[in-house]
Amino acid sequence: QQPVQSPQAVILREGEDAVINCSSSKALYSVHWYRQKHGEAPIFLMILLKGGEQKGHDKISASFNEKKQQSSLYLTASQLSYSGTYFCGTDGGGTSYGKLTFGQGTILTVHP
Amino acid sequence: DTGVSQDPRHKITKRGQNVTFRCDPISEHNRLYWYRQTLGQGPEFLTYFQNEAQLEKSRLLSDRFSAERPKGSFSTLEIQRTEQGDSAMYLCASQTGVSIQYFGAGTRLSVL
């Protein structure tokens, strides 16, 4: 089942902070976060694995609550370049590990 | 540039025609995924390969769709007898181990 992202859209001014949430109804092995600009490839931001391991960009932080099957992406001191659509992709692990199920996306707009 | 190349970037075809897309993954990546993305939605999993073996196909992938990854290198996705509902962005991603999936910029298919 598709994870649910909230909010659906966020509008910020440069320098403001935002939190994007991702919630799944299934047990998760990992959560992957991407940003996509119109007509471009989804760009990797962060991977959070069951057990606490994380990999990602220095300026991005995220959390993963394994028990609640939820993840949050924290964007601080936003820049104009942060604008785009943010997707979380969930991986249930097991025999189909690696197959990501994506949320519907959160549109982030940063204004000067 | 994520290192994953897709060709062509855009394809316009008439209903009923066959189309083929190519994906060149990052060279040392043994896993290759195909996803489909429609406007305003997150990517949806279609199929994936580990080396040359196709390990899983989504129910979204009708008999008109076929994918190959000869010799575990590049991959092709063919759609036979295209329908208007096939219009979408087709994304390829590659991965090594349990780690980050790097996406290509996609092939945008328009079926007239």
XYZ file of C-alpha atoms in Angstrom:
224
model
C 0.000 0.000 0.000
C 1.094 3.517 -0.788
C 2.530 5.526 2.124
C 0.722 8.735 3.007
C 2.631 12.006 2.960
C 1.653 15.186 4.734
C 1.277 17.997 4.109
C 0.396 17.875 0.413
C 1.947 21.296 -0.160
C 4.064 23.797 1.754
C 4.913 27.403 0.960
C 7.907 28.953 2.688
C 10.014 32.072 2.605
C 13.762 31.644 2.391
C 15.229 30.791 5.759
C 12.088 29.148 7.139
C 11.884 25.542 8.259
C 9.568 22.714 7.193
C 8.763 19.142 8.173
C 7.399 16.561 5.749
C 5.882 13.377 7.126
C 5.525 9.899 5.653
C 3.344 7.221 7.203
C 2.966 3.581 6.214
C 0.459 0.926 7.198
C 3.068 -1.800 6.700
C 6.211 -2.724 8.620
C 9.198 -1.046 7.034
C 12.798 -2.031 6.431
C 13.867 1.344 5.101
C 12.592 4.743 4.033
C 14.073 6.699 1.132
C 13.571 10.411 0.547
C 13.884 12.122 -2.849
C 13.363 15.582 -4.282
C 12.188 15.985 -7.859
C 12.017 19.125 -9.948
C 9.740 19.282 -12.962
C 11.040 17.155 -15.826
C 14.097 15.996 -13.898
C 15.261 12.818 -12.173
C 14.317 12.252 -8.548
C 17.402 13.206 -6.551
C 18.381 11.160 -3.510
C 18.265 12.987 -0.182
C 18.262 10.432 2.607
C 17.946 6.723 3.355
C 16.952 5.518 6.812
C 17.308 1.855 7.641
C 15.734 -0.289 10.324
C 18.157 -0.378 13.212
C 19.121 3.262 12.979
C 21.576 3.525 10.089
C 21.203 6.643 7.970
C 22.898 7.985 4.872
C 22.248 11.318 3.295
C 23.242 14.855 2.549
C 24.803 16.879 5.348
C 22.209 19.637 5.223
C 19.242 17.274 5.372
C 18.022 15.489 8.481
C 15.317 12.912 8.964
C 13.907 10.526 11.503
C 12.467 7.019 11.279
C 10.135 5.604 13.920
C 10.148 1.876 13.185
C 7.370 1.057 15.642
C 4.999 3.656 14.214
C 6.162 3.050 10.621
C 6.650 6.764 10.187
C 9.413 8.988 8.899
C 9.872 12.736 8.865
C 12.145 14.906 6.734
C 13.392 18.138 8.312
C 14.307 21.041 6.070
C 15.939 23.893 7.950
C 16.918 27.360 6.801
C 15.283 26.697 3.439
C 16.839 27.986 0.227
C 15.228 28.722 -3.134
C 16.849 25.545 -4.480
C 14.806 23.447 -2.027
C 11.690 24.018 -4.138
C 10.353 20.862 -5.739
C 8.271 17.799 -4.989
C 9.439 15.574 -2.151
C 8.696 11.871 -2.208
C 9.186 9.208 0.398
C 9.697 5.668 -0.820
C 9.166 2.772 1.545
C 10.787 -0.652 1.415
C 9.139 -3.492 3.314
C 12.251 -5.638 3.046
C 12.041 -9.401 3.000
C 11.931 -11.158 -0.353
C 11.160 -7.951 -2.223
C 13.685 -5.651 -0.592
C 14.636 -2.729 -2.780
C 11.212 -2.406 -4.371
C 10.123 1.079 -3.315
C 6.519 2.164 -2.888
C 6.277 5.948 -3.147
C 3.931 8.404 -1.525
C 1.948 10.918 -3.535
C 4.487 13.668 -2.923
C 4.690 16.982 -1.072
C 5.091 20.122 -3.161
C 7.470 22.586 -1.511
C 7.700 26.151 -2.767
C 10.291 28.540 -1.373
C 9.879 32.248 -2.099
C 12.534 34.959 -1.712
C 23.877 13.979 -13.339
C 23.126 10.866 -11.265
C 25.138 8.545 -13.485
C 22.059 6.685 -14.762
C 21.314 7.412 -18.439
C 18.024 6.940 -20.216
C 17.332 7.195 -23.909
C 15.347 8.693 -25.499
C 14.303 11.522 -23.197
C 11.056 12.001 -25.077
C 9.061 9.702 -27.333
C 5.901 10.545 -29.206
C 4.141 7.656 -30.867
C 0.804 6.754 -32.355
C -1.520 4.342 -30.664
C -0.761 0.767 -31.679
C 2.926 1.323 -32.355
C 5.732 -0.417 -30.449
C 8.306 1.577 -28.485
C 11.557 0.642 -26.769
C 13.412 2.553 -24.076
C 16.967 2.052 -22.891
C 18.555 2.482 -19.486
C 22.286 2.485 -18.743
C 22.847 2.075 -15.006
C 25.876 3.024 -12.938
C 28.442 0.455 -13.975
C 29.012 -1.431 -10.733
C 25.330 -1.543 -9.748
C 23.857 -5.036 -9.887
C 20.214 -4.040 -9.379
C 18.161 -2.156 -11.930
C 14.571 -0.992 -11.463
C 11.902 0.352 -13.791
C 9.199 2.682 -12.477
C 6.361 4.558 -14.151
C 5.321 8.042 -13.064
C 2.201 9.925 -14.101
C 1.599 13.617 -13.550
C 1.225 14.545 -9.898
C 2.009 11.061 -8.631
C 4.999 9.299 -7.168
C 6.847 6.662 -9.177
C 5.179 3.230 -9.337
C 7.273 0.064 -9.404
C 7.136 -1.957 -12.628
C 9.934 -4.522 -12.503
C 13.497 -5.096 -11.387
C 16.597 -7.060 -12.250
C 19.432 -8.426 -10.211
C 22.236 -8.756 -12.719
C 20.524 -10.305 -15.765
C 17.713 -12.020 -13.838
C 14.285 -10.371 -13.775
C 13.123 -11.067 -10.225
C 9.728 -9.428 -9.964
C 7.090 -7.860 -12.176
C 4.262 -5.645 -10.973
C 0.661 -6.417 -11.819
C 0.782 -3.028 -13.585
C 2.985 -4.640 -16.201
C 0.603 -6.120 -18.742
C 1.597 -8.692 -21.355
C 2.325 -5.814 -23.729
C 5.310 -4.816 -21.600
C 8.598 -6.677 -21.632
C 11.951 -5.849 -20.116
C 15.384 -7.313 -20.578
C 18.818 -6.845 -19.121
C 21.223 -8.868 -21.236
C 24.566 -9.579 -19.580
C 23.504 -7.608 -16.527
C 24.451 -4.276 -18.042
C 21.985 -1.952 -19.795
C 18.260 -2.687 -19.805
C 15.479 -2.181 -22.306
C 11.761 -1.757 -21.711
C 9.502 -2.462 -24.674
C 5.833 -1.611 -24.929
C 3.939 -3.305 -27.737
C 0.700 -1.978 -29.239
C 0.833 1.219 -27.210
C -2.356 2.661 -25.745
C -3.104 6.214 -24.624
C -3.052 5.012 -21.029
C 0.626 4.147 -21.443
C 1.479 7.852 -21.618
C 3.740 8.527 -18.643
C 7.312 9.102 -17.537
C 9.291 5.852 -17.422
C 12.081 6.007 -14.864
C 15.024 3.709 -14.390
C 17.018 3.403 -11.175
C 20.112 1.437 -10.233
C 21.374 0.230 -6.901
C 24.110 -1.834 -5.341
C 23.369 -3.858 -2.256
C 20.910 -2.477 0.258
C 21.494 1.122 -0.460
C 20.598 4.175 -2.422
C 18.655 3.946 -5.674
C 19.908 6.449 -8.219
C 17.360 7.517 -10.785
C 17.770 8.522 -14.389
C 15.976 11.530 -15.834
C 13.380 9.297 -17.434
C 11.771 8.829 -20.826
C 8.548 10.760 -21.309
C 6.155 8.787 -23.530
C 3.233 10.448 -25.251
C 0.806 8.168 -27.089
C -1.422 10.018 -29.559
